[in-house]
PDB file of C-alpha atoms in Angstrom:
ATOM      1  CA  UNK A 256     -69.316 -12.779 -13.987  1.00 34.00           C
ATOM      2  CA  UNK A 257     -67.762 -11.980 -10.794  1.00 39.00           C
ATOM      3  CA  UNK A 258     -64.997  -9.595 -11.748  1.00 38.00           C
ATOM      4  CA  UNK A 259     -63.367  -9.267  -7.803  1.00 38.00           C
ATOM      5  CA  UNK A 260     -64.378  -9.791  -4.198  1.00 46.00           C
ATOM      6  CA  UNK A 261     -62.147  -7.779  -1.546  1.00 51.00           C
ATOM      7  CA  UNK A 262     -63.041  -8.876   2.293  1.00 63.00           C
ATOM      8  CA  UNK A 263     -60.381  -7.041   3.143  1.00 68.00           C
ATOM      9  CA  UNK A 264     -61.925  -4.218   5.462  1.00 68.00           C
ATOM     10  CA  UNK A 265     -63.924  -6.971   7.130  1.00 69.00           C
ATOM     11  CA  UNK A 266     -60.638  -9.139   7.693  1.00 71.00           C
ATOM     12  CA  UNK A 267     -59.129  -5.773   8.867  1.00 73.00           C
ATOM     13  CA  UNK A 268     -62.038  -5.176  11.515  1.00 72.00           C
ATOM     14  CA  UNK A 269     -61.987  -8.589  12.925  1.00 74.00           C
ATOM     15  CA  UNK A 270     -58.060  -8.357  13.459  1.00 73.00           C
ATOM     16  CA  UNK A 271     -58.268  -5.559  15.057  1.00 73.00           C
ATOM     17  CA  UNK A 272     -61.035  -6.448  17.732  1.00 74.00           C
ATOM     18  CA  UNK A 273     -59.582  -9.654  18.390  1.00 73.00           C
ATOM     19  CA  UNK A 274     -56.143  -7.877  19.328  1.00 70.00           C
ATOM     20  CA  UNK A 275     -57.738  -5.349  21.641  1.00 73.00           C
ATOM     21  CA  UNK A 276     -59.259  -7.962  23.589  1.00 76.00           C
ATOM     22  CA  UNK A 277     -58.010  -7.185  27.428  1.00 75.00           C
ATOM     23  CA  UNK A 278     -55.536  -9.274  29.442  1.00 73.00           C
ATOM     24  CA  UNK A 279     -57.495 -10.861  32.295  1.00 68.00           C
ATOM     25  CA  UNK A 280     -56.202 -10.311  35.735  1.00 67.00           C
ATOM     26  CA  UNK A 281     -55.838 -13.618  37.548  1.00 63.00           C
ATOM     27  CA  UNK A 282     -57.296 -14.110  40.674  1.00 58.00           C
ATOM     28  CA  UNK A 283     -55.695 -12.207  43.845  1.00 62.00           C
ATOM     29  CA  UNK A 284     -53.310 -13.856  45.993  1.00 63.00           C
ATOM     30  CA  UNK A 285     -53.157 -13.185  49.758  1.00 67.00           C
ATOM     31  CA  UNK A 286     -49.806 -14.168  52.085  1.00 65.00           C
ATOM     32  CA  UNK A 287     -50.205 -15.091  55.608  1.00 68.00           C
ATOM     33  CA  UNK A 288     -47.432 -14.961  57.852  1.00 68.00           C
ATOM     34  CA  UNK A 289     -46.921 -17.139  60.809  1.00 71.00           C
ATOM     35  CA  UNK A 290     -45.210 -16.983  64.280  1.00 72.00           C
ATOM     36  CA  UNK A 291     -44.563 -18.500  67.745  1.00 77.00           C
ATOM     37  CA  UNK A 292     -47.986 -16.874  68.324  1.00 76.00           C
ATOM     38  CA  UNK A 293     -49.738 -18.015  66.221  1.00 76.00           C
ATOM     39  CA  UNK A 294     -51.095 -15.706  62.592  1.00 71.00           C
ATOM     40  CA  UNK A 295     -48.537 -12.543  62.940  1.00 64.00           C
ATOM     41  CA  UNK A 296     -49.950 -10.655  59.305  1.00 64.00           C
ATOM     42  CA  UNK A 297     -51.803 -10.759  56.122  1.00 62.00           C
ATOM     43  CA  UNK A 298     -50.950  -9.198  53.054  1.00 64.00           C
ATOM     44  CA  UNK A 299     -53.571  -8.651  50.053  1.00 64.00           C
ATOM     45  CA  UNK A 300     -51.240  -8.952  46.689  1.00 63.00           C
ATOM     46  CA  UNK A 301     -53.906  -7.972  44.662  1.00 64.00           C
ATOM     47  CA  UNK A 302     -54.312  -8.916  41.104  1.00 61.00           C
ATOM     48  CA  UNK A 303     -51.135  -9.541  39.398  1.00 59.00           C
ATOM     49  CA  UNK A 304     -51.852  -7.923  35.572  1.00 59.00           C
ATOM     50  CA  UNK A 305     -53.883  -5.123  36.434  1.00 63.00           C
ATOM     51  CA  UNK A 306     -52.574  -1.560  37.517  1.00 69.00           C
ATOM     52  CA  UNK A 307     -51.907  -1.817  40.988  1.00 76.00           C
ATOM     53  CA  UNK A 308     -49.451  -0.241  42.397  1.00 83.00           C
ATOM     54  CA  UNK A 309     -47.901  -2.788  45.068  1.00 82.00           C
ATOM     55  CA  UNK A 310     -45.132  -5.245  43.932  1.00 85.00           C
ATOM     56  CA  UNK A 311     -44.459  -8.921  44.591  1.00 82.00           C
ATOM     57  CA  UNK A 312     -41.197  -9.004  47.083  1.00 84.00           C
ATOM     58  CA  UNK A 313     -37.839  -9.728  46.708  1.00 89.00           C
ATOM     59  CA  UNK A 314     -37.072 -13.203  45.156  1.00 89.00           C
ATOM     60  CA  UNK A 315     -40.983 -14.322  45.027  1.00 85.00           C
ATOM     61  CA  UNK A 316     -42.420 -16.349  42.478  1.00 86.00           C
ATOM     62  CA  UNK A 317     -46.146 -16.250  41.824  1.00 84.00           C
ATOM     63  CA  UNK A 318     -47.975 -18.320  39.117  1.00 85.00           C
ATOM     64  CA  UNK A 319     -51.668 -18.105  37.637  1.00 84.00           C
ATOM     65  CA  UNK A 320     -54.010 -19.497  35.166  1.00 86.00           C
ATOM     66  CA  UNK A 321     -57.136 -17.727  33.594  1.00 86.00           C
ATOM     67  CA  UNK A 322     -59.454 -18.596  30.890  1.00 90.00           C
ATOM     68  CA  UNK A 323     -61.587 -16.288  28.373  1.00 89.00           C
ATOM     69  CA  UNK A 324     -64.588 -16.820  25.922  1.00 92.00           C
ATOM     70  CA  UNK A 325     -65.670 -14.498  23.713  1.00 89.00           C
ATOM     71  CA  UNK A 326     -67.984 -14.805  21.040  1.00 90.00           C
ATOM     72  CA  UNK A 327     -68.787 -11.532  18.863  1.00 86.00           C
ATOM     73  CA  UNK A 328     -71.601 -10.686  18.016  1.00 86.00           C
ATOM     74  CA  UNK A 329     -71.023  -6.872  15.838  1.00 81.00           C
ATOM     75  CA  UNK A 330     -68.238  -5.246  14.592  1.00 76.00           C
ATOM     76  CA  UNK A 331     -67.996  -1.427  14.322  1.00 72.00           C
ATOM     77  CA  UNK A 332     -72.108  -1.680  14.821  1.00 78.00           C
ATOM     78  CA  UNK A 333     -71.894  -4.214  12.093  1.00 77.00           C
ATOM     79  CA  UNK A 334     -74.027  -7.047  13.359  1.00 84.00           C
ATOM     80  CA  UNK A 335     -72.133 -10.144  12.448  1.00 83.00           C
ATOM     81  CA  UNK A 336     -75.473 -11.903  11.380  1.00 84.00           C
ATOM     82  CA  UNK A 337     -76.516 -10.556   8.938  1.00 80.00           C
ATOM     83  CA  UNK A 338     -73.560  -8.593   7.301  1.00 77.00           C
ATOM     84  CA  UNK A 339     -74.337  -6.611   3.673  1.00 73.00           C
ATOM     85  CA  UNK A 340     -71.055  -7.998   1.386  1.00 69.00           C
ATOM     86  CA  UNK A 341     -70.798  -6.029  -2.193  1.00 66.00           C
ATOM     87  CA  UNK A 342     -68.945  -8.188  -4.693  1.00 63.00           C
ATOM     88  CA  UNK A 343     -67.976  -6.364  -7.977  1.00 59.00           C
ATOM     89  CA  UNK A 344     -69.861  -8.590 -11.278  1.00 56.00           C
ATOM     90  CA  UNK A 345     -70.045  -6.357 -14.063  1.00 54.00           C
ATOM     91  CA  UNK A 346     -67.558  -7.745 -16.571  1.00 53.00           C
ATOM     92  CA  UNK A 347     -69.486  -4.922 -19.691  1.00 49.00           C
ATOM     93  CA  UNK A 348     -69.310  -1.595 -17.781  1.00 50.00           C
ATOM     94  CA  UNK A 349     -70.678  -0.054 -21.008  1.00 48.00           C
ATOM     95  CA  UNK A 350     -73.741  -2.336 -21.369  1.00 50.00           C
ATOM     96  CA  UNK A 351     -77.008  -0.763 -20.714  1.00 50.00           C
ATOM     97  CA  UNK A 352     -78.805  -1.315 -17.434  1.00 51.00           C
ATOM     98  CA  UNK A 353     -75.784  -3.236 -15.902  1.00 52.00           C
ATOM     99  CA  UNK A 354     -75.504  -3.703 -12.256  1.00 53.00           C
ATOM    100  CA  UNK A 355     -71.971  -2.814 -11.006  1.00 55.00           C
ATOM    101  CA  UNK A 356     -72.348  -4.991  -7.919  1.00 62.00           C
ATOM    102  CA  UNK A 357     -73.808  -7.758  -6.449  1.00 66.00           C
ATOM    103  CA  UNK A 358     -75.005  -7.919  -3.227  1.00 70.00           C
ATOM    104  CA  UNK A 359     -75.142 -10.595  -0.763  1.00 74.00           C
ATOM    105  CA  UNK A 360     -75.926 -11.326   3.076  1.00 74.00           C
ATOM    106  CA  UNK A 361     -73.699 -12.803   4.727  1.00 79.00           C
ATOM    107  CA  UNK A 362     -73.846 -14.849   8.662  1.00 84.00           C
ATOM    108  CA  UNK A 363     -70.463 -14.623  10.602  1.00 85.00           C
ATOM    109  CA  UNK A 364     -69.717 -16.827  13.676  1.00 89.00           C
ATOM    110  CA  UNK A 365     -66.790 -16.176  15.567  1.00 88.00           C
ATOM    111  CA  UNK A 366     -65.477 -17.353  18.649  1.00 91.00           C
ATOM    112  CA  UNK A 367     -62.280 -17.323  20.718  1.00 91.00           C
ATOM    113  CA  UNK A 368     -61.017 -19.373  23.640  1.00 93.00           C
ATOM    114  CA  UNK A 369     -58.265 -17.998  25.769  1.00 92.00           C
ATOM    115  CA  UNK A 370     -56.213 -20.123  28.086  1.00 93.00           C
ATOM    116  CA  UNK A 371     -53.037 -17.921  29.775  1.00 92.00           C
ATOM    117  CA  UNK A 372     -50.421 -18.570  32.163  1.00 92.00           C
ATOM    118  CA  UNK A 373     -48.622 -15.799  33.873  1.00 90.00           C
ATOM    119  CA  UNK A 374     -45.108 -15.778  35.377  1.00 91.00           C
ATOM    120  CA  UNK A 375     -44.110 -13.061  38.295  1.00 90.00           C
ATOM    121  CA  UNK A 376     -40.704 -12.793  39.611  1.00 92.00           C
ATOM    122  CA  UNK A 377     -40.055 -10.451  41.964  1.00 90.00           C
ATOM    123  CA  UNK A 378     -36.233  -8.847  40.962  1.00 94.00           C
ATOM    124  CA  UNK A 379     -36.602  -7.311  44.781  1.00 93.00           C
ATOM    125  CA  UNK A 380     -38.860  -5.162  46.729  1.00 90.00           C
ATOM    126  CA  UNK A 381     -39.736  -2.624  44.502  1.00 93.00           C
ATOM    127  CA  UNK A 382     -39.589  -4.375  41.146  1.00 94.00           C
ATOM    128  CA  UNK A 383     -41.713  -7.024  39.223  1.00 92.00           C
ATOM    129  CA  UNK A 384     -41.255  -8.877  36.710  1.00 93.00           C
ATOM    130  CA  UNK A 385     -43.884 -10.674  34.668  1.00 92.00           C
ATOM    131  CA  UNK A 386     -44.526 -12.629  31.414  1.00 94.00           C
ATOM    132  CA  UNK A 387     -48.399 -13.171  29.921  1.00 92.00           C
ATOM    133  CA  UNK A 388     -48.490 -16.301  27.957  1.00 94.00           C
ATOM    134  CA  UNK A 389     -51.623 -16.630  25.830  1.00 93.00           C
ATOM    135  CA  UNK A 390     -53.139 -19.857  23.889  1.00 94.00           C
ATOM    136  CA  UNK A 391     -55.448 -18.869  21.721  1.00 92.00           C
ATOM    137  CA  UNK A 392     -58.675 -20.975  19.803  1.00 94.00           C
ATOM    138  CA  UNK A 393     -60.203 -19.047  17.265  1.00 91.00           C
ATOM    139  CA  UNK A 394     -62.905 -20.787  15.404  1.00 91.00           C
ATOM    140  CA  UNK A 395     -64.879 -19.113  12.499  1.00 88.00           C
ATOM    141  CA  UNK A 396     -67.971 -19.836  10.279  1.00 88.00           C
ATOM    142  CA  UNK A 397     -69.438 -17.917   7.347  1.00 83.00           C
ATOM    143  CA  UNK A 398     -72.402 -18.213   5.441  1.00 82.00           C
ATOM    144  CA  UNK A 399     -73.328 -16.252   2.317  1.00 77.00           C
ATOM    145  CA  UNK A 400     -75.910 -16.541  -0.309  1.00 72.00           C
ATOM    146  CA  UNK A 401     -77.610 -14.104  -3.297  1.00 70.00           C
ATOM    147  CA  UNK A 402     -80.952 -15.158  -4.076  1.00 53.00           C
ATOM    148  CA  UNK A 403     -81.270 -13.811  -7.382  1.00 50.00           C
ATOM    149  CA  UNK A 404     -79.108 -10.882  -9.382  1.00 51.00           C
ATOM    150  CA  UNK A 405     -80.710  -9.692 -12.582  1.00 50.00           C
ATOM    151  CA  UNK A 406     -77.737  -8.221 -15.075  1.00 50.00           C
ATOM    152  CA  UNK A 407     -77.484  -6.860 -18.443  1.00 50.00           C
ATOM    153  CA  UNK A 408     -74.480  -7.769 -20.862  1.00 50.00           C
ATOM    154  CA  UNK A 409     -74.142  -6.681 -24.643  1.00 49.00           C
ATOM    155  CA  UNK A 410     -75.171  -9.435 -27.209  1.00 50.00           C
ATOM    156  CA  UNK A 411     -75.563  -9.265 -30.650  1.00 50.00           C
ATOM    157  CA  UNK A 412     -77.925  -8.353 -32.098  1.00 52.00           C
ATOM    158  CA  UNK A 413     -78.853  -6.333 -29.070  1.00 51.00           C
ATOM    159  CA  UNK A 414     -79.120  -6.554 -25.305  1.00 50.00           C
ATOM    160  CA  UNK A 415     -79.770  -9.662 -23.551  1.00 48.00           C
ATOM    161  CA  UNK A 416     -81.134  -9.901 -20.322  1.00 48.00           C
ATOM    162  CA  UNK A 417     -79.752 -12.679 -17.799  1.00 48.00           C
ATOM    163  CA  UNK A 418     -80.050 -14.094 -14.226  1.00 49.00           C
ATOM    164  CA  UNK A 419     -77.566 -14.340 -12.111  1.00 53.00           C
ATOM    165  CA  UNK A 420     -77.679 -17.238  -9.390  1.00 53.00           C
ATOM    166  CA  UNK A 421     -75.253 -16.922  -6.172  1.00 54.00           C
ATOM    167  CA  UNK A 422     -75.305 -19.987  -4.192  1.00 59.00           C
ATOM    168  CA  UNK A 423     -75.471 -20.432  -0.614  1.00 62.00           C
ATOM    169  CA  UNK A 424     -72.070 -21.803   0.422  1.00 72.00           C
ATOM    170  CA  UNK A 425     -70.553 -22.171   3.860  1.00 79.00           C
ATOM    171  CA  UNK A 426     -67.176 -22.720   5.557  1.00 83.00           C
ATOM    172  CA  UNK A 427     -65.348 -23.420   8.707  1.00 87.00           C
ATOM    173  CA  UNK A 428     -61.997 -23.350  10.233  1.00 88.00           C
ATOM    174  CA  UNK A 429     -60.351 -23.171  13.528  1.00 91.00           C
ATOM    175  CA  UNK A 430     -57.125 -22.623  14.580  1.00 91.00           C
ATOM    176  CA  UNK A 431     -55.092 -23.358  18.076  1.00 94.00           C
ATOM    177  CA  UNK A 432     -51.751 -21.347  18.640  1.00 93.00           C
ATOM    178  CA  UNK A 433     -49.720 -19.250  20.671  1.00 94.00           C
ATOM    179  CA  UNK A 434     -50.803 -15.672  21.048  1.00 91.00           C
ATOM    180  CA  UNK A 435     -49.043 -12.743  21.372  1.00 92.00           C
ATOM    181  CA  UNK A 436     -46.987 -12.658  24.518  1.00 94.00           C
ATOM    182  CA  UNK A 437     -46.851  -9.569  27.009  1.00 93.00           C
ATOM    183  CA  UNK A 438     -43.838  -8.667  29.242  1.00 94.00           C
ATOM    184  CA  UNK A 439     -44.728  -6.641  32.227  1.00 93.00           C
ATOM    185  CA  UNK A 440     -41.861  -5.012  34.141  1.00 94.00           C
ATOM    186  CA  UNK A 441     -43.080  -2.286  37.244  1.00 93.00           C
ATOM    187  CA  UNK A 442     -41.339  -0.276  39.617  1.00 94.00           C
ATOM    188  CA  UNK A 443     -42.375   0.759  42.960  1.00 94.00           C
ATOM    189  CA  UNK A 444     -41.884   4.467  43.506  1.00 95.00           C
ATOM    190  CA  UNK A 445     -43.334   5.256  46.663  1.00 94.00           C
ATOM    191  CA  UNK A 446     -44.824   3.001  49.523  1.00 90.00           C
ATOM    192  CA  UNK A 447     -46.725   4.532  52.738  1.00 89.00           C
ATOM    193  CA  UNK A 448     -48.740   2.841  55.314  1.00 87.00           C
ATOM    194  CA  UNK A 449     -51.721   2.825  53.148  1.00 87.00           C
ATOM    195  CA  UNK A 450     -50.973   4.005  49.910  1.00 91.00           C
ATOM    196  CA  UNK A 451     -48.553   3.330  47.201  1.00 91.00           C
ATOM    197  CA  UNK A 452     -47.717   4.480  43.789  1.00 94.00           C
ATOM    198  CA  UNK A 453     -45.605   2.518  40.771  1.00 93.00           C
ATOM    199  CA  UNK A 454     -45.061   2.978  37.207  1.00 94.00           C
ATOM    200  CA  UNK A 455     -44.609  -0.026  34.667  1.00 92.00           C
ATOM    201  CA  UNK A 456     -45.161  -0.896  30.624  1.00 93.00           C
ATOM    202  CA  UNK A 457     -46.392  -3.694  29.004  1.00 91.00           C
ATOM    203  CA  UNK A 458     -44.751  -4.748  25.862  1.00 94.00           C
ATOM    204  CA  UNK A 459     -46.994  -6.943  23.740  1.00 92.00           C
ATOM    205  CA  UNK A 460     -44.441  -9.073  21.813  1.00 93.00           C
ATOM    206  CA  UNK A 461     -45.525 -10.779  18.047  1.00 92.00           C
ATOM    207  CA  UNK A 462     -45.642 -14.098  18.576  1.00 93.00           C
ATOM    208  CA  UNK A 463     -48.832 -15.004  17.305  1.00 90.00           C
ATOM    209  CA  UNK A 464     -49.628 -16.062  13.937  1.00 89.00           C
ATOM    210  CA  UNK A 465     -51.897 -12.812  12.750  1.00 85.00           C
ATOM    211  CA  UNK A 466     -53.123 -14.722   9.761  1.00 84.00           C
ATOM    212  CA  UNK A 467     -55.025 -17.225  11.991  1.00 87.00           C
ATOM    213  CA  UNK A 468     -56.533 -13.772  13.901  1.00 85.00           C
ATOM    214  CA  UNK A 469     -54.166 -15.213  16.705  1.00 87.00           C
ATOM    215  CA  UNK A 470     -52.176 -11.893  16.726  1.00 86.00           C
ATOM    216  CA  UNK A 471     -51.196  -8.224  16.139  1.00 83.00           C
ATOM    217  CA  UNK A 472     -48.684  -9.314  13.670  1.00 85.00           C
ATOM    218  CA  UNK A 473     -46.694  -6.380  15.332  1.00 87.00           C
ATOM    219  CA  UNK A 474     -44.937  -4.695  18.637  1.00 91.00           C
ATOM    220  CA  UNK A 475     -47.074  -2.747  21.476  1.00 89.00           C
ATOM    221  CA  UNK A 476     -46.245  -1.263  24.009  1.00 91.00           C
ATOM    222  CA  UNK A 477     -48.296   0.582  27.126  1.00 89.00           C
ATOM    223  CA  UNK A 478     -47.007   2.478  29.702  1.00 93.00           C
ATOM    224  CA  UNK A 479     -48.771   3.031  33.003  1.00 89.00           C
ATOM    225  CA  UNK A 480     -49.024   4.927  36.369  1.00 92.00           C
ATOM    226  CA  UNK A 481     -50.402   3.635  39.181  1.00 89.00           C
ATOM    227  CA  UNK A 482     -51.690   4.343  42.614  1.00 90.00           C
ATOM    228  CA  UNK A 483     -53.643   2.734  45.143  1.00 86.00           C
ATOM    229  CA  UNK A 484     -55.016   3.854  49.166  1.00 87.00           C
ATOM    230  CA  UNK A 485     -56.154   0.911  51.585  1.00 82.00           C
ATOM    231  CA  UNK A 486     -59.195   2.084  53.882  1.00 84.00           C
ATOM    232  CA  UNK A 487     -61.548  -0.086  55.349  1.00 81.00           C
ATOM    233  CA  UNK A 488     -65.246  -0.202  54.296  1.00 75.00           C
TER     234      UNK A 488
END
């Protein structure tokens, strides 16, 4: 008699993993400028979402596309495989020899597809704008089974001894949405001939559905310095 099963840790974990997953940087973007003689200069922008500390330009618009895969494989050094789930099944805590729990092994498969678009708009030359937009595939598959569970329940006359069969069982489900969406916005404090510095935040807004594992299910926010020197190598 299974008296309650709480996954809840477990659900907690794989939440929280999922949400510090790291924004990927789309690939750099490099402007060449032309003349009456012919290629005048070239400027390296640099990735867009990671912490450098140049800016776009006044009035500039750049837009990107990346894709992620992840599939886990542990949580908290918890392989994922072959995880040890306690279910609470003693319905007679007062019966002799009774078992307070059963345990079971359990097989998680998880895997998440990222596909984001980002958005920079250059307010002017010292300030960026930009907007992460994240759609996120989450698909998941469990396995768990109990071979067998030997319990003891009161019976009269006496004690009666039982078996206890768990079944293997096994589900799947998937889900496609909107993630949670990150505003950028950096400013450009100082700018030499090689090096630069700029401070910015990202504000992780939630739009995604944190049931589905598709988001935080709440606001973040991280602030950031930056500097950068250009050297050749």
């Amino acid at each position: 008699d299974v008296c309650s099963s709480d996954l809840t840790a477990l659900n907690a974990g794989i939440g929280t993993q999922i949400t510090q997953l790291t924004t990927p940087s789309p690939a750099s973007a490099v402007i060449f400028s032309f003349g009456s003689g012919g290629l005048r200069s070239e400027r390296d922008l640099g990735p867009i979402f990671s912490d450098r500390a140049g800016t776009l330009g006044r009035h500039k618009l750049y837009v990107a596309f990346a894709y992620q895969f992840f599939e886990f494989d542990q949580i908290n050094n918890i392989p994922l495989k072959q995880i040890p789930v306690q279910f609470a099944a003693c319905a007679y805590p007062t019966a002799t020899g009774c078992t307070p729990f059963i345990e079971t092994s359990s097989r998680l498969d998880l895997k998440l597809n990222e596909f984001t678009s980002y958005v920079t708009f250059g307010l002017n030359n010292r300030v960026d704008i930009s907007v992460a937009i994240p759609v996120v595939n989450v698909r998941m598959a469990m396995s768990s089974g109990c071979s067998v569970c030997s319990q003891t329940q009161l019976s009269e006359p006496g004690v009666a001894f039982f078996d206890l069969f768990f079944n293997p069982s096994q589900a799947a489900r998937s889900s496609t949405g909107i993630g949670d969406v990150t505003v950028r916005a950096k400013v450009l404090v100082a700018k030499g001939e090689r090096a630069g510095f700029s401070v910015g935040s990202d504000v992780r807004l939630p739009t995604g559905d944190d049931f589905n594992l598709q988001g935080s299910g709440t606001v973040g926010a991280r602030p950031f310095a930056a500097f950068d020197y250009r050297t050749k190598i």
